[in-house]
Amino acid sequence: MFEGPVQDLIDELSRLPGVGPKGAQRIAFHLVGSPKSEIERLGSALAKIRDGVRFCDICGNIAAEETCRVCKDSRRDLSRICVVSQPKDVVAIERTREFHGRYHVLGGALNPLAGIGPDRLRVKELLTRLGTTVDGVTVTEIIIATDPNTEGEATATYLARMLANFPDLEVTRLASGLPMGGDLEFADEMTLGRALAGRRTLT
């Protein structure tokens, strides 16, 4: 509809999740009318994401260095690991202030229709962590906190089967309170906190 770089920008913005054609057009024209300094800051931030984002060597969460702030925190309970699909889920659970262990970010959820199988997730890294003692502490509980939708439930079931081979490991799942078909990032702190406090055993 529009010519040149403005239409190119609208096309790229409309690819973002939650941004439709009209929203993309509004953002594009906002940027067109913005000072060059504002556009340069945005461009710089995008360049840093492209070139500088890294993931924690231990849990897979977004990190500024080799290890994220959660894994660096010596006050964390090393015996508990909360398994989530994406880094955004770590932020959601941290807001509840109910969990004081460490995390493991899978990097997605099982979705055969999209070609995402167990080999595309960080399952092997999780199993490796279970076989490793950190500061003399072994993992005694895995909390599966994948989204309560079809993909999340399939991932939870798969992990429960895999973790059944560890006899001294308690495997739990977030309890009721989260709506089926929803995403963790949209849950309020009270609902997510109750779900954590009332988690149930899978094995």
Coordinates of N, CA and C in Angstrom, one line a residue, residues 8 21 30 42 44 55 76 82-83 91-92 108 118 129 140 169 175 180 196 199:
D8 N 8.1 -1.6 3.9 CA 9.0 -2.7 4.3 C 9.0 -2.8 5.9
P21 N -1.8 -5.9 11.1 CA -1.4 -4.9 10.0 C -1.7 -3.5 10.5
H30 N 4.6 6.1 13.8 CA 5.1 6.7 15.0 C 6.6 6.9 14.8
L42 N 16.5 2.6 19.2 CA 15.8 1.4 18.9 C 16.7 0.5 18.1
S44 N 19.9 0.4 17.9 CA 21.0 -0.1 18.8 C 20.6 -1.2 19.6
F55 N 22.7 -17.2 26.4 CA 21.9 -18.0 27.3 C 22.8 -18.6 28.4
R76 N 20.0 -19.7 46.6 CA 19.0 -20.5 46.0 C 19.1 -22.0 46.5
C82 N 12.9 -25.9 38.7 CA 11.6 -25.7 38.1 C 11.9 -25.6 36.6
V83 N 11.2 -26.5 35.8 CA 11.4 -26.6 34.4 C 10.3 -25.8 33.7
V91 N 10.5 -15.3 34.5 CA 10.1 -14.0 35.0 C 8.7 -14.1 35.7
A92 N 7.8 -14.8 35.0 CA 6.5 -14.9 35.6 C 6.5 -15.6 37.0
G108 N 11.3 -24.3 24.5 CA 10.1 -24.6 23.7 C 9.3 -25.7 24.4
P118 N 11.6 -34.0 21.1 CA 12.5 -33.9 22.2 C 13.9 -33.5 21.9
R129 N 22.0 -32.4 34.5 CA 22.0 -31.7 35.7 C 21.6 -32.6 36.9
T140 N 16.5 -33.1 44.3 CA 15.5 -34.0 44.9 C 14.1 -33.8 44.3
L169 N 13.8 -39.1 43.0 CA 13.5 -37.8 42.5 C 11.9 -37.6 42.6
A175 N -0.2 -26.9 40.1 CA -1.5 -27.3 40.4 C -2.6 -26.5 39.7
M180 N -6.7 -23.7 31.5 CA -6.3 -24.5 30.4 C -6.2 -23.7 29.1
L196 N 1.9 -22.7 42.2 CA 3.2 -23.2 42.7 C 3.0 -23.9 44.1
R199 N 1.3 -27.5 43.9 CA 1.7 -28.4 42.8 C 1.5 -29.9 43.3

